[in-house]
Amino acid sequence: MKHIRWAGLVLALTGIVASACGGTTTPAPAGGGTTAPAAGGPTVTKDLIIGFSASQTGAQNVASKKQTEGIQLWVDDVNKAGGIKLKDGTVLKPQIKFYDDESKTDRVQQLYTKLINDDKVDFLLSPYSSGLVKAAAVVSEQNGKVMITAGGADDATMEQGFKYIYQVYTPASKYLTGAIDLIGKLDPSIKKIAIVNEKDSFSTSVVQAAQPYATGKGFQVVLSEGYDTGTKDFAPFINKIIAAAPDAIVGGGHFDDGTTFAKQLYEKKVNARVIALLVAPPEPTFADIGDAAQYIIGPSQWETQVKYSAEAAKSANLPYYGLTAKDFTDRYTTKYSAPPSYHSAGGYAAGQVLQKALEDAGSTDPEKVRAALDKMDLMLFYGHVKFSTDAKTHGKQIAHDMVYVQWQKDSYTNRLATQIVWPPEAKSADAQLRK
Amino acid sequence: MSLDALVASSIDGLMLGFLYGLAAMGLTLIFGVMRVINLSHGPVIALGMFVILELTTRFGINPYLALVLALAIGLAFGVVIYFVAVQRVINAPELTTLLATFSVNLMIIGLGTVIWTTSPRAVNVSLGSVSAGAVTILGTHAVAVAIAIAVTIGLYVFLYRTRPGKSIRAVANNRAAAELMGIDSNAVLALSFGLGTMLAMASGGLLATLFSFTILSGGTYETKSFVIVVLGGLGNPTGALLGGVLLGLLEGVATIAMPVGWVPVFEYVIFVLILLLRPRGLLGPRA
Amino acid sequence: MSRFREHGFLLSLLGVIVAAAATPLLLGNPSLREELFLVLMLATLASSLNIIMGYTGYVSFGHIVFFGLGGYFAFYLMQTYQWNFVAAALAAALPSCVIALLIGMPILRLRGAYFALATIGINEATRSFVNNFDPFGGAVGMFFNFSVYDAYGGARNAAQLAYVGMLAVALAAIVTSYAIKRSKFGLALLAIREDQDVAMVVGVRPARAKVTAYVISAFFPSLAGAIFFFKNGIIEPGPAFDLLRSIEALVMVMLGGIGTLAGPVIGAALYEELRGLLITNETLSSLHLFVAGVVLLVVVLFVTAGIIGTVRQRFPPLRRYVQ
């Protein structure tokens, strides 16, 4: 009888292992497979393998999904248009390869190592969220692979002298500075600010820049504290904030805690006149918290109402590249039955940046692509994109700006929607004070 | 340190403490009866949250009614876990039962991630609020505390006034003697485990009406449960409830007294200190 | 010849490990090297855990705390004072072991479940503390400016050196485990495991023996942590004090055979290979935790002695050769 149990155990284990082996993903052809030239010319078609990790599970799931969708839309659009055409006639067909990083840094490092060594990717994109981007950047740089990052705004990552990493997002240090300017303009009587943030690299970076900026502008920072990632119950903390009696509250973290925090601020009837939170407000699903979402301001890398266009580019003396903001929004909404968020735009823009760099370089050689990226200075539907070439901050995004949205109730339909309220040249509505 | 904030946070913390205590009672009950630390405690709490979610979204049942169903599901689930993972090794050394229950933990989280992913979910319950000065008490919190107390009273009535309850206490006291008296200890153990998971699920269900959650949310409450059962004395349900309330209160006060990031450090240090200095906890294990 | 026979198993085991470890270097396969790097690290963790758990009978759930401490102290030395990783790893082991000593003395007085819970508390307390501790980077953690790797001839070279370092640490851990097992000290630990009070009667000094075992079991994870995070270039509180990884090390020890020499190594290799297969497989990747749970349950319920243990039970003649 014992033998049967043994046999069963061995069979079970074998079964698990066998199904695992048998069920591996069909490997994408290693970069460089060639097909016969198309009729009528020396056109060579090559696969361009682009790798990254996505947080299909874990805390960063919501935003990461949007980013992946943006990337996927870009790949589809490029392939529909026939591929990336280089000057020498080669046509590159992008294919993406990604795995679930479970929102964990060591998973990211393992997966990027695998993408580089096993899947032999040509270029890399990044995961979503600064912490994971940091982890991926280290591996990418160690192996000399060019990586275009979306979803990572943390300044420190881009101040390490990396040579192969290029940042598409506006750096974290600029996330709340605009909000502070907005507060000053909206209600000059506001003097006391509470700065509260999630204790992770991104949010900490943001407030490290925001705090001196605020004091520099004459605000009094009455409270500045960080809460643990994953905090659900903000009640005692909010009591502390109430006791400090701020006129404005800025900070937050990522989607989940930002949304929970906003909801509980409303439930506790906190009467700050301005509340600005990171990451969560620009997400369409932020409105799920109902009335608690009203008046909340959030910095956004991009919104559907932005005015980046060929005309705007011309007046700024920049070349314009790629589709319009409206086209992007329409195509995305059609494909995914939901409007894009800035995470989606970031993903798409990262793809576009890579595409333009390849076109400018005329080859897939990393050094030539790097040179093209270093020279890049153009406008996309996503905004103005230019990378720092200074040794210390090489690859950091130096041209892109944040816009600030606020959830406002439409006076006719009484429904909540976001309006761009800052900067003045981009706004679609005036900012409102909380009542 | 503002007095207003202190009072408000104490009340907030105290109320949440009842929910912590409810969960911890489940853990301590199982330990008291069979000397097993249930390492699947956290995921079961999270399951409670999802049971409420599914019942309210799929069948439109009111969350509080769904809670009653959750109690039944929790009981049944616990009995199943007992027979699958625990029964065989009930008399084995601690490591074995710790690992057996931990394997259940992995299984629940593994399956849960596949079924519900780790996107945050929420059950939206709005019951208004009551304010008195600096103190705002939310309706949902008040109801949750009331239900937690009701469940606790129900548990005590069961343990002290019913036959099965008394059998449980007998087995907890001395299993061999109880068997000699004709009590089917296997059934009693299964029932106790089920009660333990039932309490955990109830706690999870109530928490679902307050905060958003994922399948991983049980982890923090599991660690808090450890702290509480040690505070209150392993095996002592009253101790667990009191320990929970005390922990909630401490958390609320500590948030005001120190930068909020240090509160977990404070909690864990207390945990270790109690283990070292007074492992029997405040009320000691049930005799 | 008799020397070989006496230590035959150990030498064979070491030989197999070295041969396996050399393969990726000879073949020039970085991916395989990365996998084996992880396996060696886990084998170190598991073997060290075996000393306190297998030999002494104290279940340390939060043992990963020494891995994290070693990592943080070493990282700090490397980043702030530009020490090389070998010196930093060895130097970091010192405060790590001192902490093990200071913690060990009080908590080893606890028994069974209380001890296990205490180790969890210690790990969580340390993680929360580091999360707030600015010199170690707080929640953001620390990471290297890339020029740090130039001193080793570039990042690729540094990864290879780290690999060799981890191999050395793993071998050292196994040899130490063996030495303990064959010594009087090891016998004392086994006696404590079986029945501490009787051991006292026979003349064993339990407190001293337990604490020594605990400190030794903290030394190797500390080195492993230093090397691991050196290679990663980043250290953060969450991954450094990852309770799940700690418990997985426990699973590996159980899977391979608690209290045996080769058990932790085999358990680590098997578990990591299985996990690696699952994670990168599209259909099963989301189930990997579930499968891990099932494997663990099966082992705990039916194969309590683990692989090596069961082999020894089933085939008594092999007992002399397989430990």
mmCIF file of N, CA, C and O in Angstrom, chain A residues 5 56-59 61-62 199 225-228 230 232-237 239-240 242-243 255-256 260 263-264 267-269 288-289, chain B residues 2 5 8-9 12 16 88 113 117-120 124 129 131 134 136 138 210-213 217 221 251-252 255-256 258-261 264:
data_model
loop_
_atom_site.group_PDB
_atom_site.id
_atom_site.type_symbol
_atom_site.label_atom_id
_atom_site.label_comp_id
_atom_site.label_asym_id
_atom_site.label_seq_id
_atom_site.Cartn_x
_atom_site.Cartn_y
_atom_site.Cartn_z
ATOM 1 N N ARG A 5 1.129 4.749 -2.520
ATOM 2 C CA ARG A 5 1.175 6.150 -2.116
ATOM 3 C C ARG A 5 2.405 6.828 -2.698
ATOM 4 O O ARG A 5 2.366 7.941 -3.186
ATOM 5 N N GLN A 56 0.999 42.053 -13.407
ATOM 6 C CA GLN A 56 -0.339 41.505 -13.619
ATOM 7 C C GLN A 56 -0.977 41.126 -12.301
ATOM 8 O O GLN A 56 -2.186 40.962 -12.208
ATOM 9 N N THR A 57 -0.136 40.950 -11.283
ATOM 10 C CA THR A 57 -0.670 40.731 -9.948
ATOM 11 C C THR A 57 0.103 41.649 -9.009
ATOM 12 O O THR A 57 1.129 42.181 -9.375
ATOM 13 N N GLY A 58 -0.409 41.815 -7.818
ATOM 14 C CA GLY A 58 0.319 42.655 -6.871
ATOM 15 C C GLY A 58 -0.238 44.058 -6.829
ATOM 16 O O GLY A 58 -1.166 44.429 -7.540
ATOM 17 N N ALA A 59 0.396 44.880 -6.004
ATOM 18 C CA ALA A 59 -0.142 46.197 -5.707
ATOM 19 C C ALA A 59 -0.205 47.133 -6.904
ATOM 20 O O ALA A 59 -1.029 48.038 -6.945
ATOM 21 N N ASN A 61 -0.957 46.500 -9.945
ATOM 22 C CA ASN A 61 -1.750 45.891 -10.990
ATOM 23 C C ASN A 61 -2.575 46.860 -11.842
ATOM 24 O O ASN A 61 -2.548 46.797 -13.067
ATOM 25 N N VAL A 62 -3.309 47.760 -11.190
ATOM 26 C CA VAL A 62 -4.250 48.607 -11.926
ATOM 27 C C VAL A 62 -3.544 49.481 -12.954
ATOM 28 O O VAL A 62 -3.876 49.470 -14.143
ATOM 29 N N LYS A 199 5.286 55.750 2.078
ATOM 30 C CA LYS A 199 6.728 55.622 2.252
ATOM 31 C C LYS A 199 7.315 54.670 1.215
ATOM 32 O O LYS A 199 7.737 53.586 1.505
ATOM 33 N N GLU A 225 4.524 63.781 7.164
ATOM 34 C CA GLU A 225 4.775 62.417 7.624
ATOM 35 C C GLU A 225 4.495 61.403 6.534
ATOM 36 O O GLU A 225 3.676 61.633 5.650
ATOM 37 N N GLY A 226 5.176 60.274 6.637
ATOM 38 C CA GLY A 226 4.975 59.206 5.666
ATOM 39 C C GLY A 226 4.282 58.027 6.304
ATOM 40 O O GLY A 226 4.585 57.663 7.425
ATOM 41 N N TYR A 227 3.346 57.420 5.577
ATOM 42 C CA TYR A 227 2.666 56.238 6.106
ATOM 43 C C TYR A 227 3.126 55.013 5.329
ATOM 44 O O TYR A 227 3.553 55.099 4.189
ATOM 45 N N ASP A 228 3.034 53.871 6.007
ATOM 46 C CA ASP A 228 3.494 52.624 5.394
ATOM 47 C C ASP A 228 2.693 52.257 4.161
ATOM 48 O O ASP A 228 1.487 52.444 4.121
ATOM 49 N N GLY A 230 0.495 50.146 1.913
ATOM 50 C CA GLY A 230 -0.497 49.150 2.294
ATOM 51 C C GLY A 230 -1.364 49.576 3.461
ATOM 52 O O GLY A 230 -2.177 48.791 3.933
ATOM 53 N N LYS A 232 -4.435 50.842 5.316
ATOM 54 C CA LYS A 232 -5.842 50.880 4.934
ATOM 55 C C LYS A 232 -6.624 51.813 5.829
ATOM 56 O O LYS A 232 -7.571 52.448 5.430
ATOM 57 N N ASP A 233 -6.239 51.823 7.110
ATOM 58 C CA ASP A 233 -6.994 52.601 8.061
ATOM 59 C C ASP A 233 -6.254 53.895 8.326
ATOM 60 O O ASP A 233 -5.292 53.933 9.086
ATOM 61 N N PHE A 234 -6.729 54.975 7.694
ATOM 62 C CA PHE A 234 -6.062 56.258 7.888
ATOM 63 C C PHE A 234 -6.675 57.064 9.023
ATOM 64 O O PHE A 234 -6.243 58.185 9.278
ATOM 65 N N ALA A 235 -7.695 56.509 9.674
ATOM 66 C CA ALA A 235 -8.446 57.295 10.656
ATOM 67 C C ALA A 235 -7.576 57.961 11.726
ATOM 68 O O ALA A 235 -7.657 59.173 11.912
ATOM 69 N N PRO A 236 -6.713 57.202 12.428
ATOM 70 C CA PRO A 236 -5.921 57.889 13.460
ATOM 71 C C PRO A 236 -5.018 58.954 12.846
ATOM 72 O O PRO A 236 -4.831 60.030 13.404
ATOM 73 N N PHE A 237 -4.475 58.650 11.676
ATOM 74 C CA PHE A 237 -3.593 59.589 10.999
ATOM 75 C C PHE A 237 -4.364 60.846 10.614
ATOM 76 O O PHE A 237 -3.886 61.974 10.769
ATOM 77 N N ASN A 239 -6.928 62.042 12.060
ATOM 78 C CA ASN A 239 -7.158 62.838 13.274
ATOM 79 C C ASN A 239 -5.984 63.753 13.553
ATOM 80 O O ASN A 239 -6.127 64.913 13.933
ATOM 81 N N LYS A 240 -4.799 63.181 13.309
ATOM 82 C CA LYS A 240 -3.587 63.967 13.537
ATOM 83 C C LYS A 240 -3.536 65.144 12.565
ATOM 84 O O LYS A 240 -3.159 66.262 12.927
ATOM 85 N N ILE A 242 -6.110 66.593 11.146
ATOM 86 C CA ILE A 242 -7.128 67.568 11.545
ATOM 87 C C ILE A 242 -6.590 68.452 12.654
ATOM 88 O O ILE A 242 -6.798 69.667 12.675
ATOM 89 N N ALA A 243 -5.869 67.813 13.593
ATOM 90 C CA ALA A 243 -5.338 68.580 14.720
ATOM 91 C C ALA A 243 -4.344 69.629 14.262
ATOM 92 O O ALA A 243 -4.203 70.677 14.892
ATOM 93 N N PHE A 255 -2.354 54.256 -6.408
ATOM 94 C CA PHE A 255 -3.800 54.270 -6.613
ATOM 95 C C PHE A 255 -4.582 53.817 -5.395
ATOM 96 O O PHE A 255 -5.502 54.497 -4.937
ATOM 97 N N ASP A 256 -4.251 52.663 -4.850
ATOM 98 C CA ASP A 256 -5.076 52.103 -3.782
ATOM 99 C C ASP A 256 -5.096 52.982 -2.533
ATOM 100 O O ASP A 256 -6.159 53.327 -2.029
ATOM 101 N N THR A 260 -8.241 55.273 -1.059
ATOM 102 C CA THR A 260 -8.718 55.043 0.302
ATOM 103 C C THR A 260 -8.572 56.294 1.148
ATOM 104 O O THR A 260 -9.477 56.676 1.897
ATOM 105 N N LYS A 263 -11.164 58.891 0.257
ATOM 106 C CA LYS A 263 -12.478 58.493 0.772
ATOM 107 C C LYS A 263 -12.582 58.790 2.263
ATOM 108 O O LYS A 263 -13.574 59.350 2.739
ATOM 109 N N GLN A 264 -11.541 58.429 3.002
ATOM 110 C CA GLN A 264 -11.609 58.608 4.449
ATOM 111 C C GLN A 264 -11.500 60.071 4.856
ATOM 112 O O GLN A 264 -12.082 60.483 5.862
ATOM 113 N N GLU A 267 -15.018 61.103 4.579
ATOM 114 C CA GLU A 267 -15.854 60.548 5.648
ATOM 115 C C GLU A 267 -15.612 61.256 6.969
ATOM 116 O O GLU A 267 -16.515 61.426 7.779
ATOM 117 N N LYS A 268 -14.370 61.669 7.177
ATOM 118 C CA LYS A 268 -14.042 62.319 8.429
ATOM 119 C C LYS A 268 -14.318 63.808 8.377
ATOM 120 O O LYS A 268 -13.978 64.540 9.308
ATOM 121 N N LYS A 269 -14.892 64.251 7.255
ATOM 122 C CA LYS A 269 -15.272 65.653 7.111
ATOM 123 C C LYS A 269 -14.092 66.592 7.347
ATOM 124 O O LYS A 269 -14.218 67.609 8.021
ATOM 125 N N ASP A 288 -15.027 56.049 -8.477
ATOM 126 C CA ASP A 288 -15.810 55.022 -7.779
ATOM 127 C C ASP A 288 -16.095 55.398 -6.339
ATOM 128 O O ASP A 288 -17.013 54.857 -5.730
ATOM 129 N N ILE A 289 -15.290 56.277 -5.757
ATOM 130 C CA ILE A 289 -15.529 56.642 -4.361
ATOM 131 C C ILE A 289 -16.619 57.693 -4.250
ATOM 132 O O ILE A 289 -16.912 58.209 -3.177
ATOM 133 N N SER B 2 -2.454 66.889 20.302
ATOM 134 C CA SER B 2 -3.735 67.539 20.581
ATOM 135 C C SER B 2 -4.653 66.562 21.304
ATOM 136 O O SER B 2 -4.779 65.408 20.929
ATOM 137 N N ALA B 5 -7.360 65.152 19.017
ATOM 138 C CA ALA B 5 -6.891 64.083 18.130
ATOM 139 C C ALA B 5 -6.714 62.804 18.924
ATOM 140 O O ALA B 5 -7.024 61.711 18.457
ATOM 141 N N ALA B 8 -10.138 61.306 19.662
ATOM 142 C CA ALA B 8 -10.719 60.771 18.429
ATOM 143 C C ALA B 8 -10.016 59.493 18.006
ATOM 144 O O ALA B 8 -10.643 58.501 17.664
ATOM 145 N N SER B 9 -8.683 59.514 18.054
ATOM 146 C CA SER B 9 -7.930 58.336 17.626
ATOM 147 C C SER B 9 -8.118 57.169 18.578
ATOM 148 O O SER B 9 -8.136 56.015 18.156
ATOM 149 N N ASP B 12 -11.400 55.693 17.587
ATOM 150 C CA ASP B 12 -11.256 54.984 16.313
ATOM 151 C C ASP B 12 -10.524 53.669 16.527
ATOM 152 O O ASP B 12 -10.935 52.622 16.026
ATOM 153 N N LEU B 16 -11.861 49.684 16.074
ATOM 154 C CA LEU B 16 -11.217 48.743 15.159
ATOM 155 C C LEU B 16 -10.674 47.557 15.946
ATOM 156 O O LEU B 16 -10.651 46.419 15.465
ATOM 157 N N ARG B 88 -4.388 14.540 10.354
ATOM 158 C CA ARG B 88 -3.376 13.498 10.294
ATOM 159 C C ARG B 88 -2.192 13.790 11.194
ATOM 160 O O ARG B 88 -1.532 12.893 11.690
ATOM 161 N N THR B 113 -5.486 34.425 -5.855
ATOM 162 C CA THR B 113 -4.899 35.342 -6.826
ATOM 163 C C THR B 113 -5.387 35.021 -8.220
ATOM 164 O O THR B 113 -5.617 35.916 -9.030
ATOM 165 N N THR B 117 -7.514 38.025 -8.832
ATOM 166 C CA THR B 117 -6.319 38.857 -9.074
ATOM 167 C C THR B 117 -6.025 39.675 -7.823
ATOM 168 O O THR B 117 -6.697 39.536 -6.812
ATOM 169 N N THR B 118 -5.013 40.527 -7.894
ATOM 170 C CA THR B 118 -4.690 41.293 -6.699
ATOM 171 C C THR B 118 -5.085 42.746 -6.839
ATOM 172 O O THR B 118 -4.598 43.607 -6.122
ATOM 173 N N SER B 119 -6.016 43.027 -7.765
ATOM 174 C CA SER B 119 -6.529 44.397 -7.818
ATOM 175 C C SER B 119 -7.337 44.648 -6.565
ATOM 176 O O SER B 119 -8.052 43.786 -6.099
ATOM 177 N N PRO B 120 -7.251 45.866 -6.038
ATOM 178 C CA PRO B 120 -8.020 46.145 -4.830
ATOM 179 C C PRO B 120 -9.523 46.085 -5.122
ATOM 180 O O PRO B 120 -9.978 46.541 -6.157
ATOM 181 N N ASN B 124 -19.139 48.553 -1.177
ATOM 182 C CA ASN B 124 -19.492 49.913 -0.800
ATOM 183 C C ASN B 124 -20.689 49.955 0.127
ATOM 184 O O ASN B 124 -21.803 49.660 -0.264
ATOM 185 N N SER B 129 -22.777 59.099 9.286
ATOM 186 C CA SER B 129 -21.880 59.199 10.430
ATOM 187 C C SER B 129 -22.474 60.098 11.496
ATOM 188 O O SER B 129 -23.417 60.841 11.256
ATOM 189 N N SER B 131 -21.260 62.915 14.426
ATOM 190 C CA SER B 131 -20.112 63.718 14.870
ATOM 191 C C SER B 131 -20.390 64.391 16.176
ATOM 192 O O SER B 131 -21.494 64.864 16.430
ATOM 193 N N ALA B 134 -14.650 66.818 17.864
ATOM 194 C CA ALA B 134 -13.576 66.318 16.994
ATOM 195 C C ALA B 134 -13.781 64.869 16.616
ATOM 196 O O ALA B 134 -13.067 64.340 15.790
ATOM 197 N N THR B 136 -15.634 61.860 14.945
ATOM 198 C CA THR B 136 -16.625 61.458 13.943
ATOM 199 C C THR B 136 -16.680 59.957 13.923
ATOM 200 O O THR B 136 -15.666 59.310 13.672
ATOM 201 N N LEU B 138 -18.225 56.705 12.132
ATOM 202 C CA LEU B 138 -18.932 56.278 10.930
ATOM 203 C C LEU B 138 -19.927 55.187 11.276
ATOM 204 O O LEU B 138 -19.644 54.297 12.070
ATOM 205 N N LEU B 210 -15.551 48.080 5.660
ATOM 206 C CA LEU B 210 -14.874 49.313 6.046
ATOM 207 C C LEU B 210 -13.788 49.751 5.082
ATOM 208 O O LEU B 210 -13.620 50.937 4.811
ATOM 209 N N PHE B 211 -12.982 48.792 4.612
ATOM 210 C CA PHE B 211 -11.820 49.140 3.806
ATOM 211 C C PHE B 211 -11.773 48.337 2.523
ATOM 212 O O PHE B 211 -12.378 47.286 2.415
ATOM 213 N N SER B 212 -10.969 48.828 1.575
ATOM 214 C CA SER B 212 -10.754 48.044 0.364
ATOM 215 C C SER B 212 -9.793 46.905 0.703
ATOM 216 O O SER B 212 -9.135 46.923 1.738
ATOM 217 N N PHE B 213 -9.733 45.903 -0.181
ATOM 218 C CA PHE B 213 -8.944 44.722 0.179
ATOM 219 C C PHE B 213 -8.506 43.956 -1.061
ATOM 220 O O PHE B 213 -9.024 44.145 -2.164
ATOM 221 N N SER B 217 -4.653 40.949 1.767
ATOM 222 C CA SER B 217 -4.890 41.843 2.893
ATOM 223 C C SER B 217 -4.865 41.127 4.233
ATOM 224 O O SER B 217 -4.690 41.762 5.263
ATOM 225 N N TYR B 221 -3.518 41.543 9.175
ATOM 226 C CA TYR B 221 -4.381 41.184 10.298
ATOM 227 C C TYR B 221 -3.898 39.910 10.976
ATOM 228 O O TYR B 221 -4.076 39.735 12.185
ATOM 229 N N GLU B 251 -2.627 51.438 19.019
ATOM 230 C CA GLU B 251 -2.329 51.906 17.667
ATOM 231 C C GLU B 251 -2.829 53.322 17.474
ATOM 232 O O GLU B 251 -2.137 54.182 16.927
ATOM 233 N N GLY B 252 -4.070 53.562 17.924
ATOM 234 C CA GLY B 252 -4.641 54.889 17.762
ATOM 235 C C GLY B 252 -3.833 55.933 18.495
ATOM 236 O O GLY B 252 -3.482 56.982 17.936
ATOM 237 N N THR B 255 -0.299 56.527 16.984
ATOM 238 C CA THR B 255 -0.271 57.316 15.753
ATOM 239 C C THR B 255 -0.164 58.791 16.048
ATOM 240 O O THR B 255 0.455 59.548 15.307
ATOM 241 N N ILE B 256 -0.804 59.213 17.134
ATOM 242 C CA ILE B 256 -0.747 60.624 17.486
ATOM 243 C C ILE B 256 0.580 60.950 18.143
ATOM 244 O O ILE B 256 1.162 62.014 17.941
ATOM 245 N N MET B 258 3.581 59.500 17.885
ATOM 246 C CA MET B 258 4.845 59.390 17.157
ATOM 247 C C MET B 258 4.577 59.460 15.661
ATOM 248 O O MET B 258 3.445 59.279 15.227
ATOM 249 N N PRO B 259 5.610 59.717 14.848
ATOM 250 C CA PRO B 259 5.389 59.703 13.406
ATOM 251 C C PRO B 259 4.769 58.368 13.008
ATOM 252 O O PRO B 259 5.225 57.317 13.451
ATOM 253 N N VAL B 260 3.771 58.444 12.171
ATOM 254 C CA VAL B 260 2.946 57.268 11.938
ATOM 255 C C VAL B 260 3.732 56.061 11.417
ATOM 256 O O VAL B 260 3.367 54.921 11.632
ATOM 257 N N GLY B 261 4.853 56.311 10.762
ATOM 258 C CA GLY B 261 5.658 55.205 10.239
ATOM 259 C C GLY B 261 6.271 54.342 11.332
ATOM 260 O O GLY B 261 6.603 53.184 11.091
ATOM 261 N N PRO B 264 4.232 50.618 13.540
ATOM 262 C CA PRO B 264 4.452 49.177 13.458
ATOM 263 C C PRO B 264 5.663 48.717 14.253
ATOM 264 O O PRO B 264 5.642 47.634 14.858
#
